[in-house]
Coordinates of C-alpha atoms in Angstrom, one line a residue:
X1216 CA -1.3 -4.6 -8.7
X1217 CA 2.5 -4.9 -8.9
X1218 CA 5.3 -2.4 -8.3
X1219 CA 7.0 -0.8 -11.2
X1220 CA 9.9 -2.6 -12.7
X1221 CA 11.0 -0.7 -15.8
X1222 CA 13.8 -1.6 -18.1
X1223 CA 14.5 1.4 -20.3
X1224 CA 14.5 0.2 -23.8
X1225 CA 14.2 2.4 -26.9
X1226 CA 10.9 4.0 -25.9
X1227 CA 8.8 5.4 -28.8
X1228 CA 8.1 8.8 -27.3
X1229 CA 8.1 11.7 -29.6
X1230 CA 8.9 15.2 -28.4
X1231 CA 7.2 18.5 -28.2
X1232 CA 7.1 19.3 -31.9
X1233 CA 4.8 16.3 -32.6
X1234 CA 2.1 17.9 -30.6
X1235 CA 2.4 21.5 -31.4
X1236 CA 2.4 20.9 -35.1
X1237 CA 6.0 21.1 -36.4
X1238 CA 6.0 20.4 -40.2
X1239 CA 9.1 18.2 -40.1
X1240 CA 8.4 14.5 -39.5
X1241 CA 10.5 13.0 -36.8
X1242 CA 9.9 9.5 -38.1
X1243 CA 12.9 9.7 -40.4
X1244 CA 15.3 10.9 -37.7
X1245 CA 17.8 8.5 -36.1
X1246 CA 16.5 5.5 -38.0
X1247 CA 19.0 2.9 -39.2
X1248 CA 17.3 1.3 -42.3
X1249 CA 19.8 -1.6 -42.2
X1250 CA 19.0 -2.5 -38.6
X1251 CA 15.3 -2.0 -37.9
X1252 CA 14.1 -2.4 -34.2
X1253 CA 10.8 -3.4 -32.7
X1254 CA 10.4 -2.0 -29.2
X1255 CA 8.9 -4.7 -26.9
X1256 CA 5.3 -3.7 -26.1
X1257 CA 5.9 -4.8 -22.5
X1258 CA 8.5 -2.0 -22.2
X1259 CA 6.2 0.5 -23.8
X1260 CA 3.3 -0.3 -21.5
X1261 CA 5.4 -0.2 -18.3
X1262 CA 7.3 3.0 -19.2
X1263 CA 4.3 4.8 -20.6
X1264 CA 2.2 4.2 -17.5
X1265 CA 4.9 5.4 -15.1
X1266 CA 5.5 8.5 -17.3
X1267 CA 1.8 9.2 -17.3
X1268 CA 1.5 9.2 -13.5
X1269 CA 4.8 11.0 -13.1
X1270 CA 3.6 13.8 -15.5
X1271 CA 0.2 14.2 -13.8
X1272 CA 1.1 13.7 -10.1
X1273 CA 4.4 15.5 -9.7
X1274 CA 5.4 18.6 -7.7
X1275 CA 4.9 21.0 -10.6
X1276 CA 2.0 20.0 -12.9
X1277 CA 0.0 18.7 -9.9
X1278 CA 1.7 20.2 -6.9
X1279 CA 1.5 23.8 -8.2
X1280 CA -1.8 23.6 -9.9
X1281 CA -4.6 21.2 -9.1
X1282 CA -3.4 19.9 -5.7
X1283 CA -3.5 23.3 -4.1
X1284 CA -6.5 24.5 -6.1
X1285 CA -8.7 21.8 -4.6
X1286 CA -7.0 22.6 -1.3
X1287 CA -5.4 19.3 -0.6
X1288 CA -2.2 21.3 -0.2
X1289 CA -0.9 24.8 0.4
X1290 CA 2.5 26.1 -0.6
X1291 CA 5.0 27.7 1.7
X1292 CA 6.9 29.5 -1.1
X1293 CA 5.2 30.1 -4.4
X1294 CA 1.8 31.1 -3.0
X1295 CA 0.8 33.0 -6.2
X1296 CA 0.2 29.6 -7.8
X1297 CA -2.3 28.7 -5.0
X1298 CA -4.1 31.9 -6.0
X1299 CA -4.4 30.6 -9.6
X1300 CA -1.4 32.3 -11.2
X1301 CA 0.0 29.2 -12.6
X1302 CA 3.3 28.9 -14.6
X1303 CA 3.1 28.7 -18.4
X1304 CA 5.7 25.9 -18.3
X1305 CA 3.3 23.8 -16.1
X1306 CA 0.4 24.2 -18.6
X1307 CA 2.7 23.3 -21.5
X1308 CA 4.1 20.3 -19.6
X1309 CA 0.6 18.9 -19.0
X1310 CA -0.3 19.2 -22.6
X1311 CA 3.0 17.9 -24.2
X1312 CA 3.6 15.1 -21.7
X1313 CA 0.2 13.6 -22.1
X1314 CA 0.5 13.6 -25.9
X1315 CA 3.9 12.1 -25.7
X1316 CA 2.6 9.3 -23.5
X1317 CA -0.3 8.8 -25.9
X1318 CA 2.1 8.1 -28.7
X1319 CA 3.5 5.1 -26.7
X1320 CA 0.0 3.6 -26.2
X1321 CA -0.7 4.2 -29.9
X1322 CA 2.5 2.4 -30.7
X1323 CA 1.4 -0.6 -28.8
X1324 CA -1.8 -0.6 -30.9
X1325 CA 0.2 -0.3 -34.1
X1326 CA 2.6 -3.1 -33.2
X1327 CA -0.4 -5.4 -32.5
X1328 CA -2.3 -4.6 -35.6
X1329 CA 0.5 -4.4 -38.3
X1330 CA 0.7 -7.8 -40.0
X1331 CA 4.5 -7.6 -40.0
X1332 CA 4.8 -7.1 -36.2
X1333 CA 1.7 -8.5 -34.6
X1334 CA 3.1 -12.0 -34.3
X1335 CA 6.2 -10.8 -32.6
X1336 CA 4.1 -8.5 -30.3
X1337 CA 1.9 -11.4 -29.3
X1338 CA 4.9 -12.8 -27.3
X1339 CA 4.1 -10.2 -24.7
X1340 CA 0.3 -10.9 -24.6
X1341 CA -2.8 -11.5 -26.6
X1342 CA -3.0 -9.0 -29.5
X1343 CA -6.6 -8.0 -28.7
X1344 CA -5.8 -7.5 -25.0
X1345 CA -2.9 -5.2 -25.7
X1346 CA -5.0 -3.2 -28.1
X1347 CA -7.9 -3.0 -25.7
X1348 CA -5.8 -2.0 -22.7
X1349 CA -4.1 0.7 -24.8
X1350 CA -7.5 2.0 -25.9
X1351 CA -8.5 2.2 -22.2
X1352 CA -5.4 4.1 -21.3
X1353 CA -5.8 6.5 -24.3
X1354 CA -9.3 7.2 -23.1
X1355 CA -8.0 8.0 -19.7
X1356 CA -5.4 10.4 -21.2
X1357 CA -7.8 12.2 -23.5
X1358 CA -10.4 12.5 -20.7
X1359 CA -7.7 14.4 -18.7
X1360 CA -6.8 16.6 -21.7
X1361 CA -10.5 17.4 -22.4
X1362 CA -11.3 18.0 -18.8
X1363 CA -8.3 20.4 -18.5
X1364 CA -8.3 22.4 -21.7
X1365 CA -11.6 21.6 -23.5
X1366 CA -11.3 21.2 -27.2
X1367 CA -8.0 19.5 -28.1
X1368 CA -6.5 17.4 -30.9
X1369 CA -7.9 13.9 -30.6
X1370 CA -7.0 10.4 -31.7
X1371 CA -9.4 7.4 -31.9
X1372 CA -8.6 3.8 -32.7
X1373 CA -12.0 2.9 -33.8
X1374 CA -13.3 6.1 -35.4
X1375 CA -12.0 7.7 -38.6
X1376 CA -13.8 11.0 -38.1
X1377 CA -11.9 13.6 -40.1
X1378 CA -11.8 15.9 -37.0
X1379 CA -9.7 13.3 -35.2
X1380 CA -6.2 14.2 -36.3
X1381 CA -3.9 13.8 -33.3
X1382 CA -0.8 11.5 -33.2
X1383 CA -0.5 11.3 -37.0
X1384 CA 2.2 13.9 -37.8
X1385 CA 2.8 12.6 -41.4
X1386 CA -0.8 13.2 -42.5
X1387 CA -1.7 16.0 -40.1
X1388 CA 1.4 18.1 -39.2
X1389 CA -0.9 20.8 -37.8
X1390 CA -3.9 18.9 -36.3
X1391 CA -7.4 20.2 -35.9
X1392 CA -8.9 20.5 -32.5
X1393 CA -11.9 18.3 -32.1
X1394 CA -15.0 19.6 -30.3
X1395 CA -15.7 18.5 -26.7
X1396 CA -18.9 16.7 -27.6
X1397 CA -17.1 14.6 -30.3
X1398 CA -14.2 13.8 -28.0
X1399 CA -16.3 12.7 -25.0
X1400 CA -18.8 10.8 -27.2
X1401 CA -15.9 8.9 -28.8
X1402 CA -14.2 8.2 -25.4
X1403 CA -17.3 6.5 -24.2
X1404 CA -17.6 4.5 -27.4
X1405 CA -13.9 3.5 -27.1
X1406 CA -14.2 2.4 -23.5
X1407 CA -17.3 0.3 -24.4
X1408 CA -15.6 -1.4 -27.3
X1409 CA -12.3 -1.9 -25.5
X1410 CA -14.2 -3.6 -22.7
X1411 CA -15.9 -6.0 -25.2
X1412 CA -12.6 -6.6 -27.0
X1413 CA -10.8 -7.9 -23.9
X1414 CA -10.2 -11.7 -24.0
X1415 CA -10.8 -12.5 -20.3
X1416 CA -9.5 -16.1 -20.5
X1417 CA -6.0 -14.9 -21.5
X1418 CA -4.2 -13.1 -18.6
X1419 CA -0.8 -12.9 -20.1
X1420 CA 0.4 -9.2 -20.6
X1421 CA 4.0 -8.7 -19.8
X1422 CA 4.8 -5.2 -18.6
X1423 CA 1.3 -4.4 -17.1
X1424 CA 2.1 -2.5 -14.0
X1425 CA -1.5 -2.0 -12.9
X1426 CA -3.2 -5.4 -13.0
X1427 CA -0.4 -7.8 -13.9
X1428 CA -2.4 -8.9 -16.9
X1429 CA -5.7 -9.6 -15.2
X1430 CA -8.1 -8.8 -17.9
X1431 CA -11.2 -9.1 -15.7
X1432 CA -9.9 -6.2 -13.7
X1433 CA -9.1 -4.2 -16.8
X1434 CA -12.7 -4.8 -17.9
X1435 CA -14.0 -3.4 -14.5
X1436 CA -11.7 -0.4 -14.8
X1437 CA -12.9 0.3 -18.3
X1438 CA -16.5 0.2 -17.3
X1439 CA -15.9 2.2 -14.1
X1440 CA -14.0 4.9 -16.1
X1441 CA -16.9 5.0 -18.5
X1442 CA -19.3 5.4 -15.6
X1443 CA -17.2 8.3 -14.3
X1444 CA -17.1 10.1 -17.7
X1445 CA -20.7 9.4 -18.6
X1446 CA -21.9 10.7 -15.3
X1447 CA -20.0 13.9 -15.9
X1448 CA -21.5 14.2 -19.3
X1449 CA -25.1 13.3 -18.4
X1450 CA -26.4 16.8 -18.8
X1451 CA -24.2 17.6 -21.9
X1452 CA -24.5 14.8 -24.4
X1453 CA -27.6 12.7 -25.1
X1454 CA -26.0 9.2 -25.1
X1455 CA -24.4 9.6 -21.7
X1456 CA -27.3 8.1 -19.7
X1457 CA -27.4 4.9 -21.8
X1458 CA -23.6 4.6 -21.2
X1459 CA -24.2 4.9 -17.4
X1460 CA -26.7 2.1 -17.5
X1461 CA -24.6 -0.1 -19.8
X1462 CA -21.4 0.4 -17.9
X1463 CA -23.0 -0.6 -14.6
X1464 CA -24.6 -3.7 -16.2
X1465 CA -21.3 -4.6 -17.9
X1466 CA -19.5 -4.8 -14.5
X1467 CA -17.8 -2.0 -12.5
X1468 CA -15.4 -2.3 -9.6
X1469 CA -16.8 -4.2 -6.6
X1470 CA -13.9 -4.0 -4.0
X1471 CA -10.6 -2.3 -3.4
X1472 CA -9.0 -5.3 -5.1
X1473 CA -10.2 -3.8 -8.3
X1474 CA -8.5 -0.4 -7.8
X1475 CA -6.5 0.9 -10.7
X1476 CA -3.3 1.9 -8.9
X1477 CA 0.3 2.3 -10.1
X1478 CA 2.5 1.3 -7.1
X1479 CA 6.0 2.8 -7.2
X1480 CA 9.2 1.0 -6.3
X1481 CA 10.8 1.4 -2.9
X1482 CA 14.0 -0.4 -3.9
X1483 CA 15.2 2.0 -6.6
X1484 CA 15.3 5.7 -6.0
X1485 CA 14.8 6.4 -9.7
X1486 CA 11.5 4.6 -9.6
X1487 CA 10.2 6.2 -6.4
X1488 CA 6.8 8.0 -6.3
X1489 CA 6.6 11.6 -7.6
X1490 CA 6.0 13.4 -4.3
X1491 CA 8.6 11.3 -2.5
X1492 CA 11.1 12.2 -5.2
X1493 CA 10.1 15.9 -5.0
X1494 CA 10.8 15.9 -1.2
X1495 CA 13.7 13.6 -0.7
X1496 CA 15.5 13.7 -4.1
X1497 CA 14.8 17.3 -5.2
X1498 CA 14.5 18.7 -1.7
X1499 CA 11.2 20.4 -2.5
X1500 CA 9.6 20.9 1.0
X1501 CA 7.1 23.4 -0.4
X1502 CA 3.9 21.7 0.4
X1503 CA 1.8 21.3 3.5
X1504 CA -1.7 19.9 4.1
X1505 CA -4.3 22.7 4.2
X1506 CA -6.3 23.9 7.1
X1507 CA -9.3 23.2 4.8
X1508 CA -8.5 19.4 4.9
X1509 CA -7.5 19.3 8.5
X1510 CA -10.6 21.1 9.7
X1511 CA -12.8 18.9 7.6
X1512 CA -11.2 15.8 9.0
X1513 CA -11.4 17.1 12.5
X1514 CA -15.2 17.7 12.0
X1515 CA -15.0 21.5 12.0
X1516 CA -16.1 21.6 8.4
X1517 CA -18.6 19.4 6.5
X1518 CA -20.5 18.2 9.6
X1519 CA -19.1 14.6 9.7
X1520 CA -17.3 14.7 13.1
X1521 CA -13.8 13.5 13.7
X1522 CA -12.6 11.4 10.7
X1523 CA -9.9 8.8 11.4
X1524 CA -8.4 9.4 8.0
X1525 CA -6.9 12.5 9.7
X1526 CA -4.1 10.3 11.0
X1527 CA -3.6 8.6 7.7
X1528 CA -3.6 11.8 5.5
X1529 CA -1.6 14.2 7.8
X1530 CA 1.6 14.0 9.9
X1531 CA 1.4 15.3 13.4
X1532 CA 3.4 18.4 14.5
X1533 CA 4.3 17.8 18.1
X1534 CA 4.0 20.6 20.6
X1535 CA 7.2 21.5 22.5
X1536 CA 6.9 22.0 26.2
X1537 CA 8.0 25.0 28.3
X1538 CA 11.6 23.6 28.5
X1539 CA 11.9 23.5 24.7
X1540 CA 13.5 20.1 25.1
X1541 CA 10.7 17.7 24.9
X1542 CA 7.6 17.0 22.8
X1543 CA 4.2 16.0 24.2
X1544 CA 2.6 12.7 23.4
X1545 CA -1.1 11.8 23.2
X1546 CA -1.4 12.1 27.0
X1547 CA 0.7 15.3 27.3
X1548 CA 3.7 13.5 28.6
X1549 CA 7.3 14.3 27.6
X1550 CA 9.0 12.1 25.1
X1551 CA 12.2 12.3 23.0
X1552 CA 11.7 9.7 20.3
X1553 CA 10.4 12.0 17.5
X1554 CA 12.4 11.8 14.3
X1555 CA 12.1 14.9 12.0
X1556 CA 11.8 14.5 8.2
X1557 CA 15.2 14.1 6.8
X1558 CA 16.7 13.1 3.5
X1559 CA 15.6 9.6 2.6
X1560 CA 13.2 9.0 5.4
X1561 CA 10.0 10.4 7.0
X1562 CA 9.3 8.9 10.3
X1563 CA 7.5 10.1 13.4
X1564 CA 5.7 9.0 16.5
X1565 CA 2.1 8.5 15.8
X1566 CA -0.4 10.7 17.6
X1567 CA -4.2 11.1 18.1
X1568 CA -3.8 14.3 19.9
X1569 CA -5.8 16.7 17.8
X1570 CA -3.8 19.8 18.5
X1571 CA -0.8 18.0 16.9
X1572 CA -2.5 18.4 13.5
X1573 CA -2.3 21.9 12.1
X1574 CA -3.2 22.8 8.5
X1575 CA -1.6 25.7 6.7
X1576 CA -4.1 28.4 5.8
X1577 CA -4.8 28.3 2.1
X1578 CA -4.4 31.2 -0.4
X1579 CA -2.0 33.4 1.6
X1580 CA 0.3 36.0 0.0
X1581 CA 4.0 35.4 0.4
X1582 CA 4.2 38.2 3.0
X1583 CA 1.5 36.4 5.0
X1584 CA 2.9 32.9 4.8
X1585 CA 6.3 34.3 5.9
X1586 CA 5.0 34.9 9.4
X1587 CA 2.8 31.8 9.7
X1588 CA 5.6 29.4 11.0
X1589 CA 4.9 27.1 8.1
X1590 CA 7.4 24.6 9.5
X1591 CA 4.9 24.2 12.4
X1592 CA 2.1 23.1 10.1
X1593 CA 1.5 19.4 9.2
X1594 CA 3.1 17.7 6.3
X1595 CA 1.2 15.0 4.3
X1596 CA 1.7 11.7 6.3
X1597 CA 4.2 9.0 5.7
X1598 CA 1.4 7.1 4.1
X1599 CA 1.7 9.6 1.3
X1600 CA 5.4 10.6 1.3
X1601 CA 6.9 7.2 0.8
X1602 CA 8.8 5.8 -2.2
X1603 CA 6.2 3.0 -2.9
X1604 CA 3.1 5.2 -2.7
X1605 CA 0.4 4.0 -5.0
X1606 CA -0.9 6.7 -7.4
X1607 CA -4.6 6.0 -8.1
X1608 CA -6.1 6.2 -11.6
X1609 CA -9.5 5.2 -10.2
X1610 CA -10.7 3.3 -7.1
X1611 CA -13.7 1.4 -5.9
X1612 CA -14.7 4.1 -3.4
X1613 CA -15.3 6.5 -6.2
X1614 CA -17.5 3.9 -8.0
X1615 CA -19.7 3.6 -4.9
X1616 CA -20.1 7.4 -4.7
X1617 CA -21.0 7.4 -8.4
X1618 CA -23.6 4.6 -7.8
X1619 CA -25.0 6.6 -5.0
X1620 CA -25.5 9.6 -7.2
X1621 CA -27.0 7.8 -10.2
X1622 CA -29.4 6.0 -7.8
X1623 CA -30.7 9.3 -6.3
X1624 CA -28.1 9.7 -3.6
X1625 CA -28.5 6.1 -2.3
X1626 CA -27.5 5.7 1.3
X1627 CA -26.0 2.2 1.1
X1628 CA -23.7 3.1 -1.8
X1629 CA -22.6 6.3 0.0
X1630 CA -21.7 4.4 3.1
X1631 CA -19.9 1.7 1.1
X1632 CA -17.8 4.5 -0.5
X1633 CA -16.8 5.9 2.8
X1634 CA -16.0 2.4 4.1
X1635 CA -14.0 1.5 1.0
X1636 CA -11.9 4.7 1.3
X1637 CA -11.1 4.1 4.9
X1638 CA -10.2 0.5 4.3
X1639 CA -7.8 1.5 1.5
X1640 CA -6.0 3.9 3.9
X1641 CA -5.7 1.3 6.6
X1642 CA -8.2 2.7 9.2
X1643 CA -9.1 0.1 11.8
X1644 CA -12.4 -1.8 11.4
X1645 CA -13.6 -0.5 14.8
X1646 CA -12.9 3.1 13.8
X1647 CA -14.6 2.6 10.4
X1648 CA -17.7 1.1 11.9
X1649 CA -17.9 3.9 14.5
X1650 CA -17.6 6.6 11.8
X1651 CA -19.9 5.0 9.2
X1652 CA -22.6 4.3 11.7
X1653 CA -22.6 8.0 12.7
X1654 CA -22.7 9.4 9.2
X1655 CA -25.5 11.8 8.4
X1656 CA -28.0 10.5 5.9
X1657 CA -27.0 10.5 2.2
X1658 CA -27.9 13.6 0.2
X1659 CA -26.1 15.5 -2.5
X1660 CA -23.9 17.5 -0.2
X1661 CA -23.0 14.6 2.1
X1662 CA -22.2 12.3 -0.7
X1663 CA -20.1 14.7 -2.7
X1664 CA -18.3 16.1 0.3
X1665 CA -17.3 12.6 1.3
X1666 CA -16.3 11.9 -2.3
X1667 CA -13.9 14.8 -2.1
X1668 CA -12.3 13.5 1.1
X1669 CA -11.9 10.0 -0.5
X1670 CA -10.3 11.5 -3.6
X1671 CA -7.4 12.9 -1.5
X1672 CA -4.2 13.0 -3.7
X1673 CA -6.2 12.5 -6.9
X1674 CA -6.4 16.2 -7.7
X1675 CA -7.4 16.1 -11.4
X1676 CA -10.6 14.2 -10.5
X1677 CA -11.4 16.4 -7.5
X1678 CA -10.9 19.5 -9.7
X1679 CA -13.3 18.2 -12.4
X1680 CA -15.9 17.2 -9.8
X1681 CA -15.7 20.6 -8.1
X1682 CA -16.3 22.4 -11.4
X1683 CA -19.2 20.0 -12.2
X1684 CA -21.0 20.1 -8.9
X1685 CA -19.7 23.0 -6.7
X1686 CA -18.8 20.4 -4.0
X1687 CA -17.2 20.2 -1.5
X1688 CA -19.1 23.2 -0.2
X1689 CA -16.5 23.9 2.5
X1690 CA -13.5 25.0 0.3
X1691 CA -12.3 28.5 1.0
X1692 CA -13.7 30.6 -1.9
X1693 CA -12.3 33.8 -3.4
X1694 CA -13.5 36.8 -1.3
X1695 CA -14.0 34.7 1.9
X1696 CA -12.2 35.3 5.2
X1697 CA -10.1 32.8 7.0
X1698 CA -8.1 32.7 10.2
X1699 CA -4.3 33.0 10.3
X1700 CA -2.2 30.8 12.5
X1701 CA -0.1 33.7 13.7
X1702 CA -1.2 37.4 13.6
X1703 CA 0.7 39.5 11.1
X1704 CA 3.1 42.2 12.2
X1705 CA 0.3 44.7 11.8
X1706 CA -1.8 42.6 14.2
X1707 CA -4.3 41.1 11.7
X1708 CA -5.7 37.7 12.8
X1709 CA -7.6 37.0 9.6
X1710 CA -7.1 37.4 5.8
X1711 CA -9.3 37.4 2.7
X1712 CA -8.5 34.9 0.0
X1713 CA -7.9 37.0 -3.1
X1714 CA -7.1 35.3 -6.4
X1715 CA -4.8 36.7 -9.0
X1716 CA -6.6 37.3 -12.2
X1717 CA -4.8 37.2 -15.6
X1718 CA -5.2 40.0 -18.1
X1719 CA -8.7 39.8 -19.7
X1720 CA -10.3 37.8 -16.9
X1721 CA -11.7 38.4 -13.5
X1722 CA -11.6 35.3 -11.3
X1723 CA -14.3 35.1 -8.7
X1724 CA -14.0 31.3 -8.4
X1725 CA -11.7 28.5 -9.2
X1726 CA -10.5 28.5 -12.9
X1727 CA -13.0 26.7 -15.1
X1728 CA -10.3 25.4 -17.3
X1729 CA -6.6 25.8 -18.1
X1730 CA -5.7 28.1 -21.0
X1731 CA -3.8 26.6 -23.9
X1732 CA 0.0 26.8 -23.9
X1733 CA 1.1 29.9 -25.7
X1734 CA 3.4 27.9 -28.1
X1735 CA 0.4 26.4 -29.8
X1736 CA -0.6 29.6 -31.4
X1737 CA 2.9 29.9 -32.9
X1738 CA 3.3 26.4 -34.2
X1739 CA -0.3 25.4 -35.1
X1740 CA -2.3 28.6 -35.5
X1741 CA -5.1 27.0 -37.5
X1742 CA -5.5 24.2 -35.0
X1743 CA -5.3 26.6 -32.1
X1744 CA -8.0 28.9 -33.7
X1745 CA -10.2 25.8 -34.2
X1746 CA -9.9 25.0 -30.5
X1747 CA -10.7 28.6 -29.5
X1748 CA -13.7 28.5 -31.8
X1749 CA -14.9 25.2 -30.3
X1750 CA -14.8 26.7 -26.8
X1751 CA -17.6 29.1 -27.8
X1752 CA -18.0 32.8 -26.8
X1753 CA -15.7 32.5 -23.8
X1754 CA -12.7 31.7 -25.8
X1755 CA -9.3 30.7 -24.4
X1756 CA -9.8 32.0 -20.9
X1757 CA -9.7 30.6 -17.4
X1758 CA -13.3 31.6 -17.0
X1759 CA -14.7 29.6 -20.0
X1760 CA -16.7 26.7 -18.8
X1761 CA -16.6 23.3 -20.4
X1762 CA -19.7 21.6 -21.7
X1763 CA -20.3 19.6 -18.5
X1764 CA -19.7 22.4 -16.1
X1765 CA -23.2 23.3 -15.2
X1766 CA -22.4 24.6 -11.6

């Protein structure tokens, strides 16, 4: 993996109208016929990958939706969003940004297949490898879209199905929405074919910010992603089980060296990680780690005992002594070397004193959070809030948990997954051995609860897994009671997590999907209606379950 180093060339990203079905072709706008340009595929790959992670891990589309919904974070201001009242602009941004990035990967494919450009494109890497990697990334993008909305416009490199009309504005200005079973079936096929298309002996791919052109690792990622998606679909589409077997046999991730991670750049503020940018560039200090996570890591939920990842995930909040001048260290002694979070830095004295870790109660109303002294709750750690944070597309630990599941909740794979997660976060070998040796035996609950803890800061996947399985089983659910940090002015010490239901729906659990952006009905009514029809009797509602959501 290498850090991002993007040179902004003329990136072939096409705006909102492409995806919502505007009739006017943008291909003819701002083109100088006397001076044609070919965008370097290296620039497209590098920029598109960063834009993909920026769009899915930022403080709005992630921080105000899936991150709090799976209770990795709680907000100190806009708490309605924690209670599922998301912004329409966030839904639209997820939809439009993912399609815009998909155009860039499609452009790489076009430049490597068109006889007039493929020779020039080969200067940046083997044509087949560039095509295959783009197919893998498109599969990743469309899996997020399908997992989020259900039926969506879909593009396939290797399948000319008439229902696959996305990304071709000239032919399909108002694309049809493909069915979920067709989308997922084709994604699995695309990943298998892309894996086989890779030329492993040729590792030149300029602009690859994930694996620096290592095609063997791209092959493992492709097979691991196929394992993830096939496992999700095993009760929904007939061919999923054969894909599980084939993906494993074809070679999945075998160590943390295989992790698919986009490492951001600490030397350039414009290329810093999304959440670091949110906090230190945009001054968004809205987010705290939840009491759900802190309690699970302390061993108060889940039944695993004290988890050393507590000190890697959360920042300590030091207790002030009676003189209000000093903070207390691990031993309760006074010290003065604590540096508070400030613009451009986030440093603090480390601590293993458990009462220095305080999660913010999740799902509060604005009135409740106002009296909870949110500033006294823990931030995410400086392992997370740093400019060169690595945003994970998929990691080895997840693969081990998947292998545990498909092998009947196998104990060795389960423990390998926990160990891999802890190693990635820098837990000491001694602490890892102590924790893993004391783990309760593998079963569905233990494996999936640990998988959730390992997926920390990967909220889209945690959200999908919760809907599929109902785990982790220790999330605060609608209607349940939780403790406040500070009693309310009326003296209440507890509260009930009460979601905000939109008109036409009654939420009794986490939303089963995200509703379509309202603009789609205006600009592509036929496509929108085909999507609603494909969703079945539930229609375009938060409560409509996707085909793999059997929980």
